Amino acid sequence: MKLNRVAVSVLALVGVAWLVIPSVSSASEHHSAIPDYQHVVEIMMENTSYATIIGNANAPQINALASTYGLASDYYGVTHPSEPNYMASIAGSYFGVQDDNQFYCTPALALTDATCTGTTVNHTVAAQSIADQLTAVGKTWRGYFQSLPPAPVPGQLVVTGPNANGPYTYKYPSSSNALYASKHNPFLNFIGTQGALANMVPDTQLATDLATGHLANYSLVVPDQCHDMHGTGSCTTTAGLIAAGDTYVGNMVNQIMSSHVWRHGHNAIVITWDEDDFSDSGLLGTGCCGADPGGGHVVTIVITNSEIHHHVVDNTTYNHYSLLRTIEDAFDLRHLAHAGDSVVTPMTDLFRVSTH
């Protein structure tokens, strides 16, 4: 089904309102220290604070990466809970969303749909995301999701409601054991991408794309809730979740860095967390760049293929808007919404090309 047909059907079903959309900056401010990048792979982990990860014996591979490559030591989520952070990471705003409700939810549906309880703003928005920007300039994007529900049979696609299938499924395989959760798929929240079924694929597809040289310019890798450190019915212990997430990250990084694609041009892997484990609740100073209290202090690691043995600890204060701004600079794109705010700093030192 073509993107525009899916988008129109969603609009008809949920009556998406036109929100006041944060503006796009008038021009790209490409920083000379950040070269043009061919590929950026972002791995999004879940709900774990900086202090919980750094030095944790259950995360040896992540700690090894943090002590070998680039570490942003003062990086923050922008809010709570998960869904708005995912939206912010690809579009520069969370558009007022402050829950993990289904992407099609509206205030009107809060009274009739159990997945929309408490909704105060529309969860589908007409704003651009970085995926739209890349498409507009002939570049590519893709979301790789672990435990992605099976693709629907042609002609049987259901986008909204309790029978939604494919990437539109609210929780899969069940509500009590939600390995995949649509709240972690931000491409569903934007009209321009929510019908792009070919761009939302199982994470196993990444190996094929690396082998065939078809890796997208921007890739978002999202582990399932037993491997992103979040947890669900079949995985609940903190130590086990951190260990499983550490193994997933280590395997994914090794797979990318061992590929032919990694060795050519300028490429980067970013490992970050959407928010902390709510250890910042009620505290000030746990956000940055206009977001206070924000979403808490999280680990963010940047690996570039030009600085394989160059360790950098960057103490600059960053958040998800900073990362989006940096990726936009790397692809010569305009800054979306808050990514263009004057208080948002690009992650120049972590994406700089080594000259030695």
mmCIF file of C-alpha atoms in Angstrom:
data_model
loop_
_atom_site.group_PDB
_atom_site.id
_atom_site.type_symbol
_atom_site.label_atom_id
_atom_site.label_comp_id
_atom_site.label_asym_id
_atom_site.label_seq_id
_atom_site.Cartn_x
_atom_site.Cartn_y
_atom_site.Cartn_z
ATOM 1 C CA MET A 1 0.000 0.000 0.000
ATOM 2 C CA LYS A 2 1.378 3.380 -0.956
ATOM 3 C CA LEU A 3 2.377 5.815 1.757
ATOM 4 C CA ASN A 4 -0.165 8.457 0.884
ATOM 5 C CA ARG A 5 -3.073 6.006 0.997
ATOM 6 C CA VAL A 6 -2.088 4.825 4.473
ATOM 7 C CA ALA A 7 -1.602 8.389 5.703
ATOM 8 C CA VAL A 8 -4.982 9.464 4.340
ATOM 9 C CA SER A 9 -6.685 6.494 5.990
ATOM 10 C CA VAL A 10 -5.126 7.356 9.344
ATOM 11 C CA LEU A 11 -6.206 10.978 9.000
ATOM 12 C CA ALA A 12 -9.734 9.923 8.223
ATOM 13 C CA LEU A 13 -9.863 7.583 11.198
ATOM 14 C CA VAL A 14 -8.369 9.772 13.873
ATOM 15 C CA GLY A 15 -9.055 13.307 12.678
ATOM 16 C CA VAL A 16 -5.494 14.560 13.094
ATOM 17 C CA ALA A 17 -5.487 18.177 14.179
ATOM 18 C CA TRP A 18 -2.967 20.670 12.851
ATOM 19 C CA LEU A 19 -0.858 21.566 15.843
ATOM 20 C CA VAL A 20 1.332 24.602 16.132
ATOM 21 C CA ILE A 21 4.419 23.017 14.635
ATOM 22 C CA PRO A 22 7.891 24.161 15.751
ATOM 23 C CA SER A 23 9.658 25.848 12.872
ATOM 24 C CA VAL A 24 12.513 24.638 10.730
ATOM 25 C CA SER A 25 15.587 26.835 10.845
ATOM 26 C CA SER A 26 15.991 29.038 7.790
ATOM 27 C CA ALA A 27 19.321 27.564 6.731
ATOM 28 C CA SER A 28 21.610 24.707 7.486
ATOM 29 C CA GLU A 29 24.584 25.764 9.558
ATOM 30 C CA HIS A 30 26.983 23.059 8.458
ATOM 31 C CA HIS A 31 29.997 22.991 10.773
ATOM 32 C CA SER A 32 33.276 22.561 8.884
ATOM 33 C CA ALA A 33 34.575 20.300 11.652
ATOM 34 C CA ILE A 34 31.759 17.851 10.871
ATOM 35 C CA PRO A 35 32.343 16.353 7.429
ATOM 36 C CA ASP A 36 29.680 15.015 5.115
ATOM 37 C CA TYR A 37 28.764 11.578 6.405
ATOM 38 C CA GLN A 38 27.658 8.673 4.239
ATOM 39 C CA HIS A 39 26.020 6.624 7.002
ATOM 40 C CA VAL A 40 24.884 7.213 10.574
ATOM 41 C CA VAL A 41 23.452 4.287 12.547
ATOM 42 C CA GLU A 42 21.684 5.236 15.786
ATOM 43 C CA ILE A 43 20.975 2.481 18.322
ATOM 44 C CA MET A 44 18.287 3.541 20.798
ATOM 45 C CA MET A 45 18.309 1.859 24.196
ATOM 46 C CA GLU A 46 15.829 2.349 27.049
ATOM 47 C CA ASN A 47 15.250 3.792 30.500
ATOM 48 C CA THR A 48 18.692 3.510 32.082
ATOM 49 C CA SER A 49 20.702 6.273 33.711
ATOM 50 C CA TYR A 50 24.331 7.161 33.084
ATOM 51 C CA ALA A 51 25.286 6.152 36.608
ATOM 52 C CA THR A 52 23.634 2.755 36.179
ATOM 53 C CA ILE A 53 25.615 1.923 33.017
ATOM 54 C CA ILE A 54 29.078 3.407 33.422
ATOM 55 C CA GLY A 55 31.146 1.085 35.613
ATOM 56 C CA ASN A 56 28.458 -1.632 35.679
ATOM 57 C CA ALA A 57 30.007 -5.103 35.510
ATOM 58 C CA ASN A 58 26.916 -6.358 33.677
ATOM 59 C CA ALA A 59 27.704 -4.067 30.732
ATOM 60 C CA PRO A 60 31.347 -4.822 29.863
ATOM 61 C CA GLN A 61 30.989 -4.280 26.111
ATOM 62 C CA ILE A 62 29.258 -0.926 26.430
ATOM 63 C CA ASN A 63 31.832 0.232 28.974
ATOM 64 C CA ALA A 64 34.629 -0.884 26.654
ATOM 65 C CA LEU A 65 33.109 1.170 23.833
ATOM 66 C CA ALA A 66 32.729 4.174 26.154
ATOM 67 C CA SER A 67 36.392 3.982 27.142
ATOM 68 C CA THR A 68 37.651 3.437 23.592
ATOM 69 C CA TYR A 69 35.619 5.784 21.404
ATOM 70 C CA GLY A 70 33.667 8.998 21.939
ATOM 71 C CA LEU A 71 31.673 9.445 25.140
ATOM 72 C CA ALA A 72 29.244 12.325 25.702
ATOM 73 C CA SER A 73 29.423 12.467 29.484
ATOM 74 C CA ASP A 74 26.732 15.129 30.009
ATOM 75 C CA TYR A 75 23.926 14.019 27.666
ATOM 76 C CA TYR A 76 20.205 14.080 28.565
ATOM 77 C CA GLY A 77 16.831 12.857 27.450
ATOM 78 C CA VAL A 78 14.407 15.697 26.783
ATOM 79 C CA THR A 79 11.353 14.513 28.749
ATOM 80 C CA HIS A 80 9.488 11.439 30.027
ATOM 81 C CA PRO A 81 8.265 8.861 29.085
ATOM 82 C CA SER A 82 9.626 6.981 26.038
ATOM 83 C CA GLU A 83 7.441 7.915 23.067
ATOM 84 C CA PRO A 84 8.046 11.682 23.178
ATOM 85 C CA ASN A 85 11.810 11.114 23.347
ATOM 86 C CA TYR A 86 11.698 8.989 20.208
ATOM 87 C CA MET A 87 9.687 11.693 18.453
ATOM 88 C CA ALA A 88 12.125 14.370 19.603
ATOM 89 C CA SER A 89 15.108 12.376 18.406
ATOM 90 C CA ILE A 90 13.953 12.389 14.774
ATOM 91 C CA ALA A 91 11.977 15.649 14.590
ATOM 92 C CA GLY A 92 13.340 18.081 17.179
ATOM 93 C CA SER A 93 10.179 18.256 19.298
ATOM 94 C CA TYR A 94 7.888 15.962 21.266
ATOM 95 C CA PHE A 95 4.849 18.006 20.160
ATOM 96 C CA GLY A 96 3.248 17.988 23.596
ATOM 97 C CA VAL A 97 3.104 14.179 23.855
ATOM 98 C CA GLN A 98 3.633 13.114 27.464
ATOM 99 C CA ASP A 99 2.583 9.465 27.435
ATOM 100 C CA ASP A 100 3.202 6.190 25.601
ATOM 101 C CA ASN A 101 -0.201 5.946 23.948
ATOM 102 C CA GLN A 102 -0.811 4.563 20.474
ATOM 103 C CA PHE A 103 0.393 6.762 17.584
ATOM 104 C CA TYR A 104 -3.124 7.447 16.261
ATOM 105 C CA CYS A 105 -4.500 8.650 19.596
ATOM 106 C CA THR A 106 -6.313 11.969 19.880
ATOM 107 C CA PRO A 107 -8.048 13.655 22.833
ATOM 108 C CA ALA A 108 -11.376 12.583 21.337
ATOM 109 C CA LEU A 109 -10.326 8.915 21.369
ATOM 110 C CA ALA A 110 -9.271 9.110 25.019
ATOM 111 C CA LEU A 111 -12.842 8.241 26.018
ATOM 112 C CA THR A 112 -13.382 5.305 23.651
ATOM 113 C CA ASP A 113 -10.038 3.587 23.004
ATOM 114 C CA ALA A 114 -8.154 1.933 25.862
ATOM 115 C CA THR A 115 -4.801 2.630 24.207
ATOM 116 C CA CYS A 116 -5.615 6.360 24.206
ATOM 117 C CA THR A 117 -6.586 6.866 27.851
ATOM 118 C CA GLY A 118 -5.289 10.191 29.112
ATOM 119 C CA THR A 119 -4.377 11.524 25.675
ATOM 120 C CA THR A 120 -4.303 15.321 25.635
ATOM 121 C CA VAL A 121 -2.733 16.032 22.216
ATOM 122 C CA ASN A 122 -2.748 14.335 18.836
ATOM 123 C CA HIS A 123 -0.039 11.695 18.542
ATOM 124 C CA THR A 124 0.144 11.861 14.750
ATOM 125 C CA VAL A 125 1.617 15.162 13.558
ATOM 126 C CA ALA A 126 2.184 16.809 10.195
ATOM 127 C CA ALA A 127 5.688 18.050 10.993
ATOM 128 C CA GLN A 128 8.782 16.938 9.137
ATOM 129 C CA SER A 129 11.196 14.391 10.551
ATOM 130 C CA ILE A 130 14.746 13.720 9.474
ATOM 131 C CA ALA A 131 13.371 10.858 7.381
ATOM 132 C CA ASP A 132 11.300 13.333 5.348
ATOM 133 C CA GLN A 133 14.327 15.589 4.990
ATOM 134 C CA LEU A 134 16.509 12.776 3.701
ATOM 135 C CA THR A 135 13.883 11.616 1.229
ATOM 136 C CA ALA A 136 13.533 15.159 -0.099
ATOM 137 C CA VAL A 137 17.232 15.356 -0.993
ATOM 138 C CA GLY A 138 17.501 11.863 -2.465
ATOM 139 C CA LYS A 139 19.011 10.185 0.595
ATOM 140 C CA THR A 140 17.684 7.133 2.397
ATOM 141 C CA TRP A 141 16.491 6.115 5.860
ATOM 142 C CA ARG A 142 15.371 2.910 7.516
ATOM 143 C CA GLY A 143 14.155 1.719 10.915
ATOM 144 C CA TYR A 144 15.350 -1.711 12.097
ATOM 145 C CA PHE A 145 13.121 -3.171 14.820
ATOM 146 C CA GLN A 146 13.814 -6.337 16.776
ATOM 147 C CA SER A 147 10.749 -8.617 17.147
ATOM 148 C CA LEU A 148 8.824 -6.543 14.594
ATOM 149 C CA PRO A 149 5.365 -8.098 14.051
ATOM 150 C CA PRO A 150 5.025 -10.034 10.779
ATOM 151 C CA ALA A 151 4.162 -8.024 7.686
ATOM 152 C CA PRO A 152 0.419 -8.137 6.997
ATOM 153 C CA VAL A 153 -0.964 -10.153 4.100
ATOM 154 C CA PRO A 154 -1.384 -7.834 1.081
ATOM 155 C CA GLY A 155 -4.826 -6.294 1.152
ATOM 156 C CA GLN A 156 -5.279 -7.006 4.864
ATOM 157 C CA LEU A 157 -3.386 -4.074 6.336
ATOM 158 C CA VAL A 158 -5.034 -2.652 9.467
ATOM 159 C CA VAL A 159 -3.529 0.629 10.650
ATOM 160 C CA THR A 160 -5.515 1.555 13.759
ATOM 161 C CA GLY A 161 -7.508 -0.057 16.528
ATOM 162 C CA PRO A 162 -7.106 -3.344 18.418
ATOM 163 C CA ASN A 163 -6.590 -5.355 15.204
ATOM 164 C CA ALA A 164 -3.762 -3.192 13.844
ATOM 165 C CA ASN A 165 -1.021 -5.355 12.335
ATOM 166 C CA GLY A 166 2.547 -5.131 11.099
ATOM 167 C CA PRO A 167 4.444 -2.155 12.574
ATOM 168 C CA TYR A 168 1.116 -0.589 13.630
ATOM 169 C CA THR A 169 0.571 -3.282 16.282
ATOM 170 C CA TYR A 170 0.351 -1.673 19.719
ATOM 171 C CA LYS A 171 2.197 -4.455 21.573
ATOM 172 C CA TYR A 172 3.565 -7.736 20.224
ATOM 173 C CA PRO A 173 3.268 -10.638 20.748
ATOM 174 C CA SER A 174 0.981 -9.694 23.648
ATOM 175 C CA SER A 175 0.262 -6.896 26.094
ATOM 176 C CA SER A 176 1.841 -8.875 28.932
ATOM 177 C CA ASN A 177 4.943 -9.762 26.914
ATOM 178 C CA ALA A 178 5.412 -6.748 24.664
ATOM 179 C CA LEU A 179 8.720 -7.402 22.950
ATOM 180 C CA TYR A 180 7.790 -4.898 20.228
ATOM 181 C CA ALA A 181 5.889 -1.763 21.231
ATOM 182 C CA SER A 182 4.749 0.872 18.747
ATOM 183 C CA LYS A 183 5.720 3.599 21.235
ATOM 184 C CA HIS A 184 9.330 2.847 20.242
ATOM 185 C CA ASN A 185 8.682 3.350 16.528
ATOM 186 C CA PRO A 186 8.652 7.135 16.000
ATOM 187 C CA PHE A 187 8.115 6.879 12.245
ATOM 188 C CA LEU A 188 4.480 6.033 13.039
ATOM 189 C CA ASN A 189 3.925 9.429 14.646
ATOM 190 C CA PHE A 190 4.568 11.440 11.477
ATOM 191 C CA ILE A 191 2.265 11.655 8.477
ATOM 192 C CA GLY A 192 5.206 11.647 6.090
ATOM 193 C CA THR A 193 6.573 8.290 7.266
ATOM 194 C CA GLN A 194 3.796 6.305 8.918
ATOM 195 C CA GLY A 195 2.900 4.544 5.673
ATOM 196 C CA ALA A 196 6.468 3.668 4.697
ATOM 197 C CA LEU A 197 6.232 -0.054 5.368
ATOM 198 C CA ALA A 198 9.311 -0.858 3.271
ATOM 199 C CA ASN A 199 11.406 1.346 5.567
ATOM 200 C CA MET A 200 10.313 -0.316 8.830
ATOM 201 C CA VAL A 201 11.947 -3.733 8.833
ATOM 202 C CA PRO A 202 13.148 -6.458 11.227
ATOM 203 C CA ASP A 203 16.601 -5.820 12.678
ATOM 204 C CA THR A 204 17.805 -9.029 10.999
ATOM 205 C CA GLN A 205 17.596 -7.128 7.699
ATOM 206 C CA LEU A 206 20.588 -5.029 8.752
ATOM 207 C CA ALA A 207 23.043 -7.858 8.076
ATOM 208 C CA THR A 208 21.700 -8.197 4.531
ATOM 209 C CA ASP A 209 21.846 -4.457 3.911
ATOM 210 C CA LEU A 210 25.440 -4.311 5.135
ATOM 211 C CA ALA A 211 26.458 -7.283 2.989
ATOM 212 C CA THR A 212 24.822 -5.908 -0.159
ATOM 213 C CA GLY A 213 25.969 -2.325 0.367
ATOM 214 C CA HIS A 214 22.386 -1.090 0.745
ATOM 215 C CA LEU A 215 22.707 0.443 4.209
ATOM 216 C CA ALA A 216 20.565 3.571 4.403
ATOM 217 C CA ASN A 217 22.178 6.949 5.001
ATOM 218 C CA TYR A 218 20.362 7.158 8.360
ATOM 219 C CA SER A 219 19.365 4.043 10.274
ATOM 220 C CA LEU A 220 17.532 3.800 13.587
ATOM 221 C CA VAL A 221 18.058 0.451 15.322
ATOM 222 C CA VAL A 222 15.546 -0.372 18.063
ATOM 223 C CA PRO A 223 16.032 -3.561 20.138
ATOM 224 C CA ASP A 224 12.993 -5.239 21.642
ATOM 225 C CA GLN A 225 12.102 -4.695 25.291
ATOM 226 C CA CYS A 226 14.121 -7.690 26.468
ATOM 227 C CA HIS A 227 17.257 -6.286 24.808
ATOM 228 C CA ASP A 228 16.909 -2.502 25.180
ATOM 229 C CA MET A 229 17.092 -2.629 29.022
ATOM 230 C CA HIS A 230 13.414 -1.710 29.410
ATOM 231 C CA GLY A 231 11.902 -5.091 30.315
ATOM 232 C CA THR A 232 8.545 -6.795 29.763
ATOM 233 C CA GLY A 233 6.721 -9.918 30.970
ATOM 234 C CA SER A 234 9.381 -12.431 29.945
ATOM 235 C CA CYS A 235 12.362 -10.362 31.172
ATOM 236 C CA THR A 236 12.208 -8.403 34.385
ATOM 237 C CA THR A 237 15.475 -8.431 36.359
ATOM 238 C CA THR A 238 17.624 -5.315 36.115
ATOM 239 C CA ALA A 239 20.916 -7.202 35.957
ATOM 240 C CA GLY A 240 19.605 -9.531 33.272
ATOM 241 C CA LEU A 241 18.243 -6.681 31.187
ATOM 242 C CA ILE A 242 21.508 -4.760 31.319
ATOM 243 C CA ALA A 243 23.490 -7.872 30.399
ATOM 244 C CA ALA A 244 21.146 -8.689 27.494
ATOM 245 C CA GLY A 245 21.288 -5.105 26.234
ATOM 246 C CA ASP A 246 25.057 -5.087 26.504
ATOM 247 C CA THR A 247 25.293 -8.237 24.387
ATOM 248 C CA TYR A 248 22.895 -6.827 21.798
ATOM 249 C CA VAL A 249 24.858 -3.584 21.471
ATOM 250 C CA GLY A 250 28.180 -5.416 21.280
ATOM 251 C CA ASN A 251 26.935 -7.755 18.560
ATOM 252 C CA MET A 252 25.347 -4.939 16.555
ATOM 253 C CA VAL A 253 28.440 -2.741 16.708
ATOM 254 C CA ASN A 254 30.706 -5.638 15.717
ATOM 255 C CA GLN A 255 28.432 -6.471 12.799
ATOM 256 C CA ILE A 256 28.510 -2.911 11.492
ATOM 257 C CA MET A 257 32.234 -2.356 12.038
ATOM 258 C CA SER A 258 33.097 -5.658 10.338
ATOM 259 C CA SER A 259 31.222 -4.728 7.171
ATOM 260 C CA HIS A 260 32.634 -3.483 3.881
ATOM 261 C CA VAL A 261 30.348 -0.441 4.138
ATOM 262 C CA TRP A 262 32.009 0.732 7.362
ATOM 263 C CA ARG A 263 35.420 1.026 5.740
ATOM 264 C CA HIS A 264 34.456 3.536 3.059
ATOM 265 C CA GLY A 265 33.582 7.192 3.450
ATOM 266 C CA HIS A 266 32.630 8.777 6.763
ATOM 267 C CA ASN A 267 30.393 6.632 8.929
ATOM 268 C CA ALA A 268 29.243 6.739 12.537
ATOM 269 C CA ILE A 269 27.464 4.583 15.091
ATOM 270 C CA VAL A 270 25.646 6.345 17.942
ATOM 271 C CA ILE A 271 24.481 4.414 21.011
ATOM 272 C CA THR A 272 22.125 6.345 23.241
ATOM 273 C CA TRP A 273 19.240 5.907 25.683
ATOM 274 C CA ASP A 274 15.840 7.550 25.369
ATOM 275 C CA GLU A 275 15.694 8.621 29.045
ATOM 276 C CA ASP A 276 17.014 7.600 32.437
ATOM 277 C CA ASP A 277 15.298 5.244 34.875
ATOM 278 C CA PHE A 278 13.273 8.111 36.412
ATOM 279 C CA SER A 279 16.009 8.731 38.976
ATOM 280 C CA ASP A 280 15.554 12.401 38.086
ATOM 281 C CA SER A 281 11.917 12.516 39.215
ATOM 282 C CA GLY A 282 11.191 15.778 40.975
ATOM 283 C CA LEU A 283 14.732 17.051 40.531
ATOM 284 C CA LEU A 284 15.918 20.123 38.683
ATOM 285 C CA GLY A 285 18.992 20.216 36.503
ATOM 286 C CA THR A 286 18.371 16.853 34.810
ATOM 287 C CA GLY A 287 17.887 18.306 31.365
ATOM 288 C CA CYS A 288 19.527 20.801 29.099
ATOM 289 C CA CYS A 289 18.995 23.053 26.135
ATOM 290 C CA GLY A 290 15.685 24.494 27.270
ATOM 291 C CA ALA A 291 14.363 21.229 28.744
ATOM 292 C CA ASP A 292 14.221 21.235 32.527
ATOM 293 C CA PRO A 293 13.819 18.895 34.291
ATOM 294 C CA GLY A 294 14.243 16.995 30.999
ATOM 295 C CA GLY A 295 14.558 13.229 30.704
ATOM 296 C CA GLY A 296 17.561 12.548 32.864
ATOM 297 C CA HIS A 297 21.265 11.879 32.427
ATOM 298 C CA VAL A 298 22.020 9.045 29.975
ATOM 299 C CA VAL A 299 25.022 7.506 28.250
ATOM 300 C CA THR A 300 25.717 8.426 24.626
ATOM 301 C CA ILE A 301 28.616 6.858 22.731
ATOM 302 C CA VAL A 302 29.796 7.928 19.280
ATOM 303 C CA ILE A 303 31.989 5.677 17.137
ATOM 304 C CA THR A 304 33.328 7.003 13.845
ATOM 305 C CA ASN A 305 35.307 5.032 11.315
ATOM 306 C CA SER A 306 37.912 7.793 11.085
ATOM 307 C CA GLU A 307 38.700 7.706 14.806
ATOM 308 C CA ILE A 308 38.768 3.991 15.521
ATOM 309 C CA HIS A 309 41.477 4.362 18.172
ATOM 310 C CA HIS A 310 40.765 7.919 19.291
ATOM 311 C CA HIS A 311 39.126 8.159 22.711
ATOM 312 C CA VAL A 312 37.283 11.403 23.484
ATOM 313 C CA VAL A 313 35.328 12.324 26.608
ATOM 314 C CA ASP A 314 33.189 15.326 25.736
ATOM 315 C CA ASN A 315 31.802 17.112 28.812
ATOM 316 C CA THR A 316 29.633 19.504 26.809
ATOM 317 C CA THR A 317 25.972 19.451 27.778
ATOM 318 C CA TYR A 318 23.871 17.765 25.058
ATOM 319 C CA ASN A 319 20.454 16.198 24.561
ATOM 320 C CA HIS A 320 18.520 14.477 21.752
ATOM 321 C CA TYR A 321 18.114 17.803 19.954
ATOM 322 C CA SER A 322 21.901 18.142 19.884
ATOM 323 C CA LEU A 323 22.259 14.725 18.269
ATOM 324 C CA LEU A 324 19.582 15.475 15.679
ATOM 325 C CA ARG A 325 21.250 18.797 14.868
ATOM 326 C CA THR A 326 24.588 17.042 14.439
ATOM 327 C CA ILE A 327 23.192 14.364 12.128
ATOM 328 C CA GLU A 328 21.462 17.054 10.087
ATOM 329 C CA ASP A 329 24.797 18.887 9.796
ATOM 330 C CA ALA A 330 26.455 15.654 8.689
ATOM 331 C CA PHE A 331 23.911 15.318 5.862
ATOM 332 C CA ASP A 332 23.733 19.051 5.023
ATOM 333 C CA LEU A 333 20.125 19.345 6.164
ATOM 334 C CA ARG A 334 18.261 22.231 7.781
ATOM 335 C CA HIS A 335 17.670 22.054 11.518
ATOM 336 C CA LEU A 336 14.233 20.879 12.538
ATOM 337 C CA ALA A 337 12.309 22.572 15.361
ATOM 338 C CA HIS A 338 14.361 22.758 18.587
ATOM 339 C CA ALA A 339 17.426 21.277 16.912
ATOM 340 C CA GLY A 340 17.887 24.789 15.546
ATOM 341 C CA ASP A 341 17.594 26.568 18.898
ATOM 342 C CA SER A 342 20.542 28.760 19.832
ATOM 343 C CA VAL A 343 21.006 26.891 23.123
ATOM 344 C CA VAL A 344 21.420 23.551 21.315
ATOM 345 C CA THR A 345 25.072 22.689 20.659
ATOM 346 C CA PRO A 346 26.195 20.360 17.852
ATOM 347 C CA MET A 347 28.338 17.397 18.924
ATOM 348 C CA THR A 348 31.284 18.604 16.876
ATOM 349 C CA ASP A 349 34.163 17.059 18.836
ATOM 350 C CA LEU A 350 32.573 13.611 18.738
ATOM 351 C CA PHE A 351 31.928 13.678 14.980
ATOM 352 C CA ARG A 352 35.137 15.447 13.973
ATOM 353 C CA VAL A 353 37.338 13.677 11.412
ATOM 354 C CA SER A 354 40.751 12.752 12.752
ATOM 355 C CA THR A 355 43.645 14.439 10.984
ATOM 356 C CA HIS A 356 46.278 12.035 12.257
#
